[in-house]
């Protein structure tokens, strides 16, 4: 784990949690929101809630990563500035958490590399956060478990239509996480900290490493209310295969989205066994 950079004298601390996708970000964000009142006196938290400027920030980061340009870089900086402008005027540390700040994951929009634009995205955010003392956090996960999870998510949310075997072949040359941290470090220097999902001790209290990094002590973290169950779990095999085949159909995007939501809410239908035929 790399140590984050030292804070400048008098500058307000800004921790930017970049994800990446399928490393527990959604659970961490849900845990932060669930404990908003308990955290309010210690930390300003921003997560991608509906209607907040965090949503367009994530979209602009994905767009930039898929087709970097000066215009998209400017749009990303402006979206980040809008988030910063909504922060309360106090001295509390700020934690911004959004997995899409990493850019497009493999399987999204034809991407097959390991977050090639993340270093540039981080540099743009760093430049815009000139009034703060920023540091950046990423979580990683053993790639043997991470890749199938990314594939299933790409099928569910990004219209990916190829099989897991094909996805594994497309991403066979992905480097390890060390390559990503080296590239990130080249842009943000010592301001980067990496945590491993496997080192989180309690899945119902996710983000312990991140909260310690943000300055909370162990006793305060232990007092936070735990989640009541997993978040954004991978759909079962039958539901995922149904969606993969659905992605090959020329459906209107709105209709496609409605079907995806329906499958996600009723995935048990894709594991149910046919009723046995009794004798009459």
PDB file of C-alpha atoms in Angstrom:
ATOM      1  CA  UNK A   1       0.000   0.000   0.000  1.00  0.00           C
ATOM      2  CA  UNK A   2       1.395   3.367  -0.980  1.00  0.00           C
ATOM      3  CA  UNK A   3       1.189   6.174   1.517  1.00  0.00           C
ATOM      4  CA  UNK A   4      -0.787   9.273   0.567  1.00  0.00           C
ATOM      5  CA  UNK A   5       0.938  12.639   0.288  1.00  0.00           C
ATOM      6  CA  UNK A   6       1.263  14.965   3.266  1.00  0.00           C
ATOM      7  CA  UNK A   7      -1.380  17.647   3.613  1.00  0.00           C
ATOM      8  CA  UNK A   8      -0.440  21.201   2.829  1.00  0.00           C
ATOM      9  CA  UNK A   9      -0.542  23.696   5.688  1.00  0.00           C
ATOM     10  CA  UNK A  10      -4.121  24.922   6.132  1.00  0.00           C
ATOM     11  CA  UNK A  11      -5.491  23.184   3.046  1.00  0.00           C
ATOM     12  CA  UNK A  12      -8.708  21.210   3.337  1.00  0.00           C
ATOM     13  CA  UNK A  13      -8.245  17.509   2.796  1.00  0.00           C
ATOM     14  CA  UNK A  14     -10.029  15.859  -0.149  1.00  0.00           C
ATOM     15  CA  UNK A  15     -10.062  12.064  -0.484  1.00  0.00           C
ATOM     16  CA  UNK A  16     -11.176  10.838  -3.917  1.00  0.00           C
ATOM     17  CA  UNK A  17     -12.196   7.171  -3.942  1.00  0.00           C
ATOM     18  CA  UNK A  18     -11.862   6.137  -7.602  1.00  0.00           C
ATOM     19  CA  UNK A  19     -13.355   2.656  -7.323  1.00  0.00           C
ATOM     20  CA  UNK A  20     -12.582   0.592  -9.333  1.00  0.00           C
ATOM     21  CA  UNK A  21     -15.743  -1.215 -10.408  1.00  0.00           C
ATOM     22  CA  UNK A  22     -16.581  -4.541  -8.751  1.00  0.00           C
ATOM     23  CA  UNK A  23     -14.329  -3.935  -5.764  1.00  0.00           C
ATOM     24  CA  UNK A  24     -17.076  -3.183  -3.253  1.00  0.00           C
ATOM     25  CA  UNK A  25     -17.702   0.471  -4.117  1.00  0.00           C
ATOM     26  CA  UNK A  26     -21.496   0.220  -4.066  1.00  0.00           C
ATOM     27  CA  UNK A  27     -21.459  -1.443  -0.658  1.00  0.00           C
ATOM     28  CA  UNK A  28     -19.095   1.192   0.694  1.00  0.00           C
ATOM     29  CA  UNK A  29     -21.322   3.981  -0.599  1.00  0.00           C
ATOM     30  CA  UNK A  30     -24.441   2.380   0.837  1.00  0.00           C
ATOM     31  CA  UNK A  31     -22.703   2.038   4.195  1.00  0.00           C
ATOM     32  CA  UNK A  32     -21.653   5.696   4.095  1.00  0.00           C
ATOM     33  CA  UNK A  33     -25.200   6.823   3.331  1.00  0.00           C
ATOM     34  CA  UNK A  34     -26.666   4.592   6.027  1.00  0.00           C
ATOM     35  CA  UNK A  35     -24.389   6.244   8.589  1.00  0.00           C
ATOM     36  CA  UNK A  36     -24.647   9.786   7.262  1.00  0.00           C
ATOM     37  CA  UNK A  37     -25.749  11.244  10.595  1.00  0.00           C
ATOM     38  CA  UNK A  38     -22.983   9.532  12.550  1.00  0.00           C
ATOM     39  CA  UNK A  39     -20.351  10.704  10.066  1.00  0.00           C
ATOM     40  CA  UNK A  40     -21.660  14.241   9.609  1.00  0.00           C
ATOM     41  CA  UNK A  41     -19.545  15.806  12.339  1.00  0.00           C
ATOM     42  CA  UNK A  42     -16.335  14.184  11.104  1.00  0.00           C
ATOM     43  CA  UNK A  43     -16.487  13.870   7.339  1.00  0.00           C
ATOM     44  CA  UNK A  44     -18.277  15.406   4.351  1.00  0.00           C
ATOM     45  CA  UNK A  45     -19.349  12.551   2.068  1.00  0.00           C
ATOM     46  CA  UNK A  46     -20.411  12.658  -1.569  1.00  0.00           C
ATOM     47  CA  UNK A  47     -21.653   9.524  -3.362  1.00  0.00           C
ATOM     48  CA  UNK A  48     -23.538   9.117  -6.684  1.00  0.00           C
ATOM     49  CA  UNK A  49     -27.064   9.717  -5.446  1.00  0.00           C
ATOM     50  CA  UNK A  50     -29.899  10.319  -7.900  1.00  0.00           C
ATOM     51  CA  UNK A  51     -30.217  13.996  -8.793  1.00  0.00           C
ATOM     52  CA  UNK A  52     -26.834  14.979  -7.390  1.00  0.00           C
ATOM     53  CA  UNK A  53     -23.928  16.406  -9.456  1.00  0.00           C
ATOM     54  CA  UNK A  54     -22.065  13.182  -8.707  1.00  0.00           C
ATOM     55  CA  UNK A  55     -24.113  11.375 -11.377  1.00  0.00           C
ATOM     56  CA  UNK A  56     -22.967  13.567 -14.296  1.00  0.00           C
ATOM     57  CA  UNK A  57     -19.426  13.460 -12.911  1.00  0.00           C
ATOM     58  CA  UNK A  58     -19.391   9.691 -13.348  1.00  0.00           C
ATOM     59  CA  UNK A  59     -20.865   9.916 -16.837  1.00  0.00           C
ATOM     60  CA  UNK A  60     -18.283  12.443 -17.995  1.00  0.00           C
ATOM     61  CA  UNK A  61     -15.447  10.268 -16.663  1.00  0.00           C
ATOM     62  CA  UNK A  62     -16.741   7.252 -18.622  1.00  0.00           C
ATOM     63  CA  UNK A  63     -17.183   9.358 -21.766  1.00  0.00           C
ATOM     64  CA  UNK A  64     -13.668  10.763 -21.489  1.00  0.00           C
ATOM     65  CA  UNK A  65     -12.137   7.322 -20.971  1.00  0.00           C
ATOM     66  CA  UNK A  66     -13.808   5.893 -24.079  1.00  0.00           C
ATOM     67  CA  UNK A  67     -12.822   8.796 -26.354  1.00  0.00           C
ATOM     68  CA  UNK A  68     -10.397  11.266 -24.725  1.00  0.00           C
ATOM     69  CA  UNK A  69     -10.462  14.783 -26.146  1.00  0.00           C
ATOM     70  CA  UNK A  70      -9.895  18.344 -24.986  1.00  0.00           C
ATOM     71  CA  UNK A  71     -13.642  18.980 -24.936  1.00  0.00           C
ATOM     72  CA  UNK A  72     -14.331  15.905 -22.825  1.00  0.00           C
ATOM     73  CA  UNK A  73     -11.466  16.767 -20.498  1.00  0.00           C
ATOM     74  CA  UNK A  74     -12.986  20.199 -19.971  1.00  0.00           C
ATOM     75  CA  UNK A  75     -16.430  18.664 -19.384  1.00  0.00           C
ATOM     76  CA  UNK A  76     -14.922  16.376 -16.738  1.00  0.00           C
ATOM     77  CA  UNK A  77     -13.223  19.255 -14.956  1.00  0.00           C
ATOM     78  CA  UNK A  78     -16.418  21.307 -14.996  1.00  0.00           C
ATOM     79  CA  UNK A  79     -18.443  18.371 -13.614  1.00  0.00           C
ATOM     80  CA  UNK A  80     -15.907  17.929 -10.809  1.00  0.00           C
ATOM     81  CA  UNK A  81     -15.948  21.649 -10.085  1.00  0.00           C
ATOM     82  CA  UNK A  82     -19.734  21.502  -9.734  1.00  0.00           C
ATOM     83  CA  UNK A  83     -19.359  18.799  -7.082  1.00  0.00           C
ATOM     84  CA  UNK A  84     -16.711  20.807  -5.239  1.00  0.00           C
ATOM     85  CA  UNK A  85     -18.866  23.930  -5.346  1.00  0.00           C
ATOM     86  CA  UNK A  86     -21.654  22.130  -3.453  1.00  0.00           C
ATOM     87  CA  UNK A  87     -19.443  21.322  -0.456  1.00  0.00           C
ATOM     88  CA  UNK A  88     -20.310  23.023   2.823  1.00  0.00           C
ATOM     89  CA  UNK A  89     -18.039  25.855   3.869  1.00  0.00           C
ATOM     90  CA  UNK A  90     -16.216  24.228   6.776  1.00  0.00           C
ATOM     91  CA  UNK A  91     -12.885  22.552   7.493  1.00  0.00           C
ATOM     92  CA  UNK A  92     -14.072  18.940   7.610  1.00  0.00           C
ATOM     93  CA  UNK A  93     -12.269  16.464   5.378  1.00  0.00           C
ATOM     94  CA  UNK A  94     -14.177  15.542   2.220  1.00  0.00           C
ATOM     95  CA  UNK A  95     -14.651  12.010   0.870  1.00  0.00           C
ATOM     96  CA  UNK A  96     -15.836  11.692  -2.736  1.00  0.00           C
ATOM     97  CA  UNK A  97     -16.624   8.122  -3.790  1.00  0.00           C
ATOM     98  CA  UNK A  98     -17.557   7.123  -7.335  1.00  0.00           C
ATOM     99  CA  UNK A  99     -16.414   3.929  -9.065  1.00  0.00           C
ATOM    100  CA  UNK A 100     -16.969   5.417 -12.522  1.00  0.00           C
ATOM    101  CA  UNK A 101     -14.174   7.925 -11.944  1.00  0.00           C
ATOM    102  CA  UNK A 102     -11.953   5.020 -12.933  1.00  0.00           C
ATOM    103  CA  UNK A 103     -13.388   5.206 -16.451  1.00  0.00           C
ATOM    104  CA  UNK A 104     -14.850   2.380 -18.486  1.00  0.00           C
ATOM    105  CA  UNK A 105     -14.165  -1.099 -17.145  1.00  0.00           C
ATOM    106  CA  UNK A 106     -13.308  -3.972 -19.520  1.00  0.00           C
ATOM    107  CA  UNK A 107     -16.437  -4.950 -21.447  1.00  0.00           C
ATOM    108  CA  UNK A 108     -17.908  -1.433 -21.478  1.00  0.00           C
ATOM    109  CA  UNK A 109     -17.958   0.266 -24.863  1.00  0.00           C
ATOM    110  CA  UNK A 110     -15.419  -2.101 -26.375  1.00  0.00           C
ATOM    111  CA  UNK A 111     -12.792  -1.474 -23.691  1.00  0.00           C
ATOM    112  CA  UNK A 112     -10.435  -4.437 -23.170  1.00  0.00           C
ATOM    113  CA  UNK A 113      -7.600  -2.716 -21.285  1.00  0.00           C
ATOM    114  CA  UNK A 114      -7.034  -2.028 -17.591  1.00  0.00           C
ATOM    115  CA  UNK A 115      -8.355   1.515 -17.141  1.00  0.00           C
ATOM    116  CA  UNK A 116      -6.027   3.191 -19.633  1.00  0.00           C
ATOM    117  CA  UNK A 117      -7.442   6.685 -18.999  1.00  0.00           C
ATOM    118  CA  UNK A 118      -7.493   6.569 -15.192  1.00  0.00           C
ATOM    119  CA  UNK A 119      -4.117   8.301 -14.770  1.00  0.00           C
ATOM    120  CA  UNK A 120      -5.245  11.154 -17.029  1.00  0.00           C
ATOM    121  CA  UNK A 121      -8.608  11.378 -15.250  1.00  0.00           C
ATOM    122  CA  UNK A 122      -6.807  11.624 -11.916  1.00  0.00           C
ATOM    123  CA  UNK A 123      -4.523  14.340 -13.249  1.00  0.00           C
ATOM    124  CA  UNK A 124      -7.537  16.359 -14.411  1.00  0.00           C
ATOM    125  CA  UNK A 125      -9.211  16.010 -11.006  1.00  0.00           C
ATOM    126  CA  UNK A 126      -5.978  16.946  -9.265  1.00  0.00           C
ATOM    127  CA  UNK A 127      -5.655  20.119 -11.329  1.00  0.00           C
ATOM    128  CA  UNK A 128      -9.252  21.131 -10.573  1.00  0.00           C
ATOM    129  CA  UNK A 129      -8.849  20.498  -6.835  1.00  0.00           C
ATOM    130  CA  UNK A 130      -6.167  23.166  -6.509  1.00  0.00           C
ATOM    131  CA  UNK A 131      -7.889  24.708  -3.464  1.00  0.00           C
ATOM    132  CA  UNK A 132      -7.686  21.400  -1.563  1.00  0.00           C
ATOM    133  CA  UNK A 133      -5.084  18.890  -0.499  1.00  0.00           C
ATOM    134  CA  UNK A 134      -6.263  15.881  -2.499  1.00  0.00           C
ATOM    135  CA  UNK A 135      -5.283  12.264  -2.364  1.00  0.00           C
ATOM    136  CA  UNK A 136      -6.626   9.319  -4.292  1.00  0.00           C
ATOM    137  CA  UNK A 137      -7.732   5.852  -3.195  1.00  0.00           C
ATOM    138  CA  UNK A 138      -8.383   2.729  -5.227  1.00  0.00           C
ATOM    139  CA  UNK A 139      -9.543  -0.681  -4.089  1.00  0.00           C
ATOM    140  CA  UNK A 140      -8.409  -3.770  -5.969  1.00  0.00           C
ATOM    141  CA  UNK A 141      -9.550  -7.376  -5.904  1.00  0.00           C
ATOM    142  CA  UNK A 142      -7.914 -10.648  -6.842  1.00  0.00           C
ATOM    143  CA  UNK A 143      -8.273 -10.735 -10.604  1.00  0.00           C
ATOM    144  CA  UNK A 144      -9.288 -14.391 -10.679  1.00  0.00           C
ATOM    145  CA  UNK A 145     -12.512 -13.391  -8.899  1.00  0.00           C
ATOM    146  CA  UNK A 146     -12.670  -9.873 -10.318  1.00  0.00           C
ATOM    147  CA  UNK A 147     -12.815 -10.720 -14.028  1.00  0.00           C
ATOM    148  CA  UNK A 148     -15.936 -12.956 -13.926  1.00  0.00           C
ATOM    149  CA  UNK A 149     -17.648 -10.334 -11.774  1.00  0.00           C
ATOM    150  CA  UNK A 150     -16.749  -7.595 -14.271  1.00  0.00           C
ATOM    151  CA  UNK A 151     -18.033  -9.751 -17.133  1.00  0.00           C
ATOM    152  CA  UNK A 152     -21.373 -10.325 -15.392  1.00  0.00           C
ATOM    153  CA  UNK A 153     -21.686  -6.601 -14.654  1.00  0.00           C
ATOM    154  CA  UNK A 154     -20.866  -5.696 -18.259  1.00  0.00           C
ATOM    155  CA  UNK A 155     -23.589  -8.080 -19.416  1.00  0.00           C
ATOM    156  CA  UNK A 156     -26.061  -6.561 -16.971  1.00  0.00           C
ATOM    157  CA  UNK A 157     -25.353  -2.849 -17.421  1.00  0.00           C
ATOM    158  CA  UNK A 158     -23.296  -2.305 -20.569  1.00  0.00           C
ATOM    159  CA  UNK A 159     -24.933  -4.502 -23.184  1.00  0.00           C
ATOM    160  CA  UNK A 160     -21.994  -6.899 -23.435  1.00  0.00           C
ATOM    161  CA  UNK A 161     -23.016  -9.910 -25.480  1.00  0.00           C
ATOM    162  CA  UNK A 162     -20.094 -12.312 -25.452  1.00  0.00           C
ATOM    163  CA  UNK A 163     -19.583 -15.316 -23.215  1.00  0.00           C
ATOM    164  CA  UNK A 164     -17.321 -15.428 -20.194  1.00  0.00           C
ATOM    165  CA  UNK A 165     -14.882 -17.583 -22.158  1.00  0.00           C
ATOM    166  CA  UNK A 166     -14.723 -14.938 -24.883  1.00  0.00           C
ATOM    167  CA  UNK A 167     -14.357 -12.176 -22.319  1.00  0.00           C
ATOM    168  CA  UNK A 168     -11.507 -14.034 -20.606  1.00  0.00           C
ATOM    169  CA  UNK A 169      -9.781 -14.372 -23.989  1.00  0.00           C
ATOM    170  CA  UNK A 170     -10.243 -10.667 -24.752  1.00  0.00           C
ATOM    171  CA  UNK A 171      -8.704  -9.686 -21.411  1.00  0.00           C
ATOM    172  CA  UNK A 172      -6.061 -12.409 -21.201  1.00  0.00           C
ATOM    173  CA  UNK A 173      -3.268  -9.865 -21.582  1.00  0.00           C
ATOM    174  CA  UNK A 174      -4.451  -7.547 -18.818  1.00  0.00           C
ATOM    175  CA  UNK A 175      -1.554  -6.612 -16.551  1.00  0.00           C
ATOM    176  CA  UNK A 176      -1.735  -6.886 -12.779  1.00  0.00           C
ATOM    177  CA  UNK A 177      -2.858  -4.093 -10.472  1.00  0.00           C
ATOM    178  CA  UNK A 178       0.731  -3.039  -9.985  1.00  0.00           C
ATOM    179  CA  UNK A 179       0.762  -1.720 -13.543  1.00  0.00           C
ATOM    180  CA  UNK A 180      -2.248   0.508 -12.822  1.00  0.00           C
ATOM    181  CA  UNK A 181      -0.792   1.849  -9.569  1.00  0.00           C
ATOM    182  CA  UNK A 182       2.505   2.638 -11.299  1.00  0.00           C
ATOM    183  CA  UNK A 183       0.728   4.545 -14.063  1.00  0.00           C
ATOM    184  CA  UNK A 184      -1.399   6.393 -11.515  1.00  0.00           C
ATOM    185  CA  UNK A 185       1.614   7.207  -9.409  1.00  0.00           C
ATOM    186  CA  UNK A 186       3.331   8.758 -12.413  1.00  0.00           C
ATOM    187  CA  UNK A 187       0.488  11.323 -12.585  1.00  0.00           C
ATOM    188  CA  UNK A 188      -0.355  11.977  -8.928  1.00  0.00           C
ATOM    189  CA  UNK A 189       2.914  11.096  -7.228  1.00  0.00           C
ATOM    190  CA  UNK A 190       2.657  10.049  -3.587  1.00  0.00           C
ATOM    191  CA  UNK A 191      -1.008  11.012  -3.370  1.00  0.00           C
ATOM    192  CA  UNK A 192      -2.180   7.460  -4.157  1.00  0.00           C
ATOM    193  CA  UNK A 193      -3.253   4.782  -1.677  1.00  0.00           C
ATOM    194  CA  UNK A 194      -4.277   1.273  -2.705  1.00  0.00           C
ATOM    195  CA  UNK A 195      -6.413  -0.994  -0.552  1.00  0.00           C
ATOM    196  CA  UNK A 196      -7.286  -4.636  -1.203  1.00  0.00           C
ATOM    197  CA  UNK A 197     -10.891  -5.780  -0.940  1.00  0.00           C
ATOM    198  CA  UNK A 198      -9.672  -9.029   0.614  1.00  0.00           C
ATOM    199  CA  UNK A 199      -8.330  -7.026   3.575  1.00  0.00           C
ATOM    200  CA  UNK A 200     -11.770  -5.700   4.530  1.00  0.00           C
ATOM    201  CA  UNK A 201     -12.603  -7.596   7.749  1.00  0.00           C
ATOM    202  CA  UNK A 202     -16.405  -7.281   7.751  1.00  0.00           C
ATOM    203  CA  UNK A 203     -18.538  -7.306   4.570  1.00  0.00           C
ATOM    204  CA  UNK A 204     -21.418  -5.712   6.468  1.00  0.00           C
ATOM    205  CA  UNK A 205     -19.184  -2.803   7.496  1.00  0.00           C
ATOM    206  CA  UNK A 206     -17.422  -2.185   4.182  1.00  0.00           C
ATOM    207  CA  UNK A 207     -14.872   0.534   3.638  1.00  0.00           C
ATOM    208  CA  UNK A 208     -13.085   0.241   6.978  1.00  0.00           C
ATOM    209  CA  UNK A 209      -9.698   0.876   5.355  1.00  0.00           C
ATOM    210  CA  UNK A 210     -11.064   3.906   3.532  1.00  0.00           C
ATOM    211  CA  UNK A 211     -12.592   5.372   6.692  1.00  0.00           C
ATOM    212  CA  UNK A 212      -9.365   4.885   8.649  1.00  0.00           C
ATOM    213  CA  UNK A 213      -7.549   6.627   5.817  1.00  0.00           C
ATOM    214  CA  UNK A 214     -10.077   9.484   6.078  1.00  0.00           C
ATOM    215  CA  UNK A 215      -9.196   9.936   9.747  1.00  0.00           C
ATOM    216  CA  UNK A 216     -11.831   7.974  11.701  1.00  0.00           C
ATOM    217  CA  UNK A 217     -10.585   5.893  14.596  1.00  0.00           C
ATOM    218  CA  UNK A 218     -11.369   2.206  15.071  1.00  0.00           C
ATOM    219  CA  UNK A 219     -13.911   2.758  17.852  1.00  0.00           C
ATOM    220  CA  UNK A 220     -15.952   5.198  15.763  1.00  0.00           C
ATOM    221  CA  UNK A 221     -15.938   2.845  12.786  1.00  0.00           C
ATOM    222  CA  UNK A 222     -17.003  -0.072  15.001  1.00  0.00           C
ATOM    223  CA  UNK A 223     -19.968   1.990  16.218  1.00  0.00           C
ATOM    224  CA  UNK A 224     -21.344   2.517  12.709  1.00  0.00           C
ATOM    225  CA  UNK A 225     -24.545   0.670  11.827  1.00  0.00           C
ATOM    226  CA  UNK A 226     -23.820  -2.356   9.635  1.00  0.00           C
ATOM    227  CA  UNK A 227     -25.547  -3.146   6.385  1.00  0.00           C
ATOM    228  CA  UNK A 228     -28.365  -5.675   6.495  1.00  0.00           C
ATOM    229  CA  UNK A 229     -27.131  -7.657   3.505  1.00  0.00           C
ATOM    230  CA  UNK A 230     -24.949  -7.637   0.368  1.00  0.00           C
ATOM    231  CA  UNK A 231     -25.227  -4.883  -2.237  1.00  0.00           C
ATOM    232  CA  UNK A 232     -25.190  -5.150  -6.028  1.00  0.00           C
ATOM    233  CA  UNK A 233     -24.629  -8.892  -5.917  1.00  0.00           C
ATOM    234  CA  UNK A 234     -23.879 -10.709  -9.143  1.00  0.00           C
ATOM    235  CA  UNK A 235     -26.983 -12.176 -10.768  1.00  0.00           C
ATOM    236  CA  UNK A 236     -27.182 -15.951 -10.909  1.00  0.00           C
ATOM    237  CA  UNK A 237     -25.954 -17.798 -13.974  1.00  0.00           C
ATOM    238  CA  UNK A 238     -29.359 -18.284 -15.570  1.00  0.00           C
ATOM    239  CA  UNK A 239     -30.326 -14.625 -15.261  1.00  0.00           C
ATOM    240  CA  UNK A 240     -26.947 -13.480 -16.587  1.00  0.00           C
ATOM    241  CA  UNK A 241     -27.172 -15.824 -19.566  1.00  0.00           C
ATOM    242  CA  UNK A 242     -30.689 -14.561 -20.339  1.00  0.00           C
ATOM    243  CA  UNK A 243     -29.434 -10.956 -20.329  1.00  0.00           C
ATOM    244  CA  UNK A 244     -26.427 -11.862 -22.458  1.00  0.00           C
ATOM    245  CA  UNK A 245     -28.721 -13.263 -25.116  1.00  0.00           C
ATOM    246  CA  UNK A 246     -31.035 -10.285 -24.727  1.00  0.00           C
ATOM    247  CA  UNK A 247     -28.105  -8.001 -25.499  1.00  0.00           C
ATOM    248  CA  UNK A 248     -27.939  -9.510 -28.980  1.00  0.00           C
ATOM    249  CA  UNK A 249     -31.448  -8.311 -29.843  1.00  0.00           C
ATOM    250  CA  UNK A 250     -32.200  -4.980 -31.500  1.00  0.00           C
ATOM    251  CA  UNK A 251     -34.398  -3.607 -28.736  1.00  0.00           C
ATOM    252  CA  UNK A 252     -35.163   0.007 -27.947  1.00  0.00           C
ATOM    253  CA  UNK A 253     -32.834   1.058 -25.091  1.00  0.00           C
ATOM    254  CA  UNK A 254     -35.762   1.942 -22.838  1.00  0.00           C
ATOM    255  CA  UNK A 255     -37.401  -1.453 -23.383  1.00  0.00           C
ATOM    256  CA  UNK A 256     -34.062  -3.176 -22.849  1.00  0.00           C
ATOM    257  CA  UNK A 257     -33.562  -1.353 -19.559  1.00  0.00           C
ATOM    258  CA  UNK A 258     -37.024  -2.279 -18.345  1.00  0.00           C
ATOM    259  CA  UNK A 259     -36.360  -5.961 -19.049  1.00  0.00           C
ATOM    260  CA  UNK A 260     -32.992  -5.833 -17.267  1.00  0.00           C
ATOM    261  CA  UNK A 261     -34.680  -4.337 -14.204  1.00  0.00           C
ATOM    262  CA  UNK A 262     -37.382  -6.998 -14.340  1.00  0.00           C
ATOM    263  CA  UNK A 263     -34.823  -9.813 -14.518  1.00  0.00           C
ATOM    264  CA  UNK A 264     -32.792  -8.327 -11.650  1.00  0.00           C
ATOM    265  CA  UNK A 265     -35.880  -8.182  -9.425  1.00  0.00           C
ATOM    266  CA  UNK A 266     -36.943 -11.732 -10.306  1.00  0.00           C
ATOM    267  CA  UNK A 267     -33.728 -13.647 -10.796  1.00  0.00           C
ATOM    268  CA  UNK A 268     -35.133 -16.534  -8.756  1.00  0.00           C
ATOM    269  CA  UNK A 269     -37.228 -17.406 -11.823  1.00  0.00           C
ATOM    270  CA  UNK A 270     -34.021 -18.424 -13.618  1.00  0.00           C
ATOM    271  CA  UNK A 271     -33.101 -21.057 -11.050  1.00  0.00           C
ATOM    272  CA  UNK A 272     -36.557 -22.483 -10.356  1.00  0.00           C
ATOM    273  CA  UNK A 273     -36.942 -26.135 -11.249  1.00  0.00           C
ATOM    274  CA  UNK A 274     -39.937 -27.246 -13.203  1.00  0.00           C
ATOM    275  CA  UNK A 275     -42.606 -28.765 -10.933  1.00  0.00           C
ATOM    276  CA  UNK A 276     -42.594 -32.551 -10.870  1.00  0.00           C
ATOM    277  CA  UNK A 277     -45.377 -34.277 -12.732  1.00  0.00           C
ATOM    278  CA  UNK A 278     -47.445 -36.184 -10.210  1.00  0.00           C
ATOM    279  CA  UNK A 279     -49.668 -39.098 -11.090  1.00  0.00           C
ATOM    280  CA  UNK A 280     -53.372 -38.460 -11.420  1.00  0.00           C
TER     281      UNK A 280
END
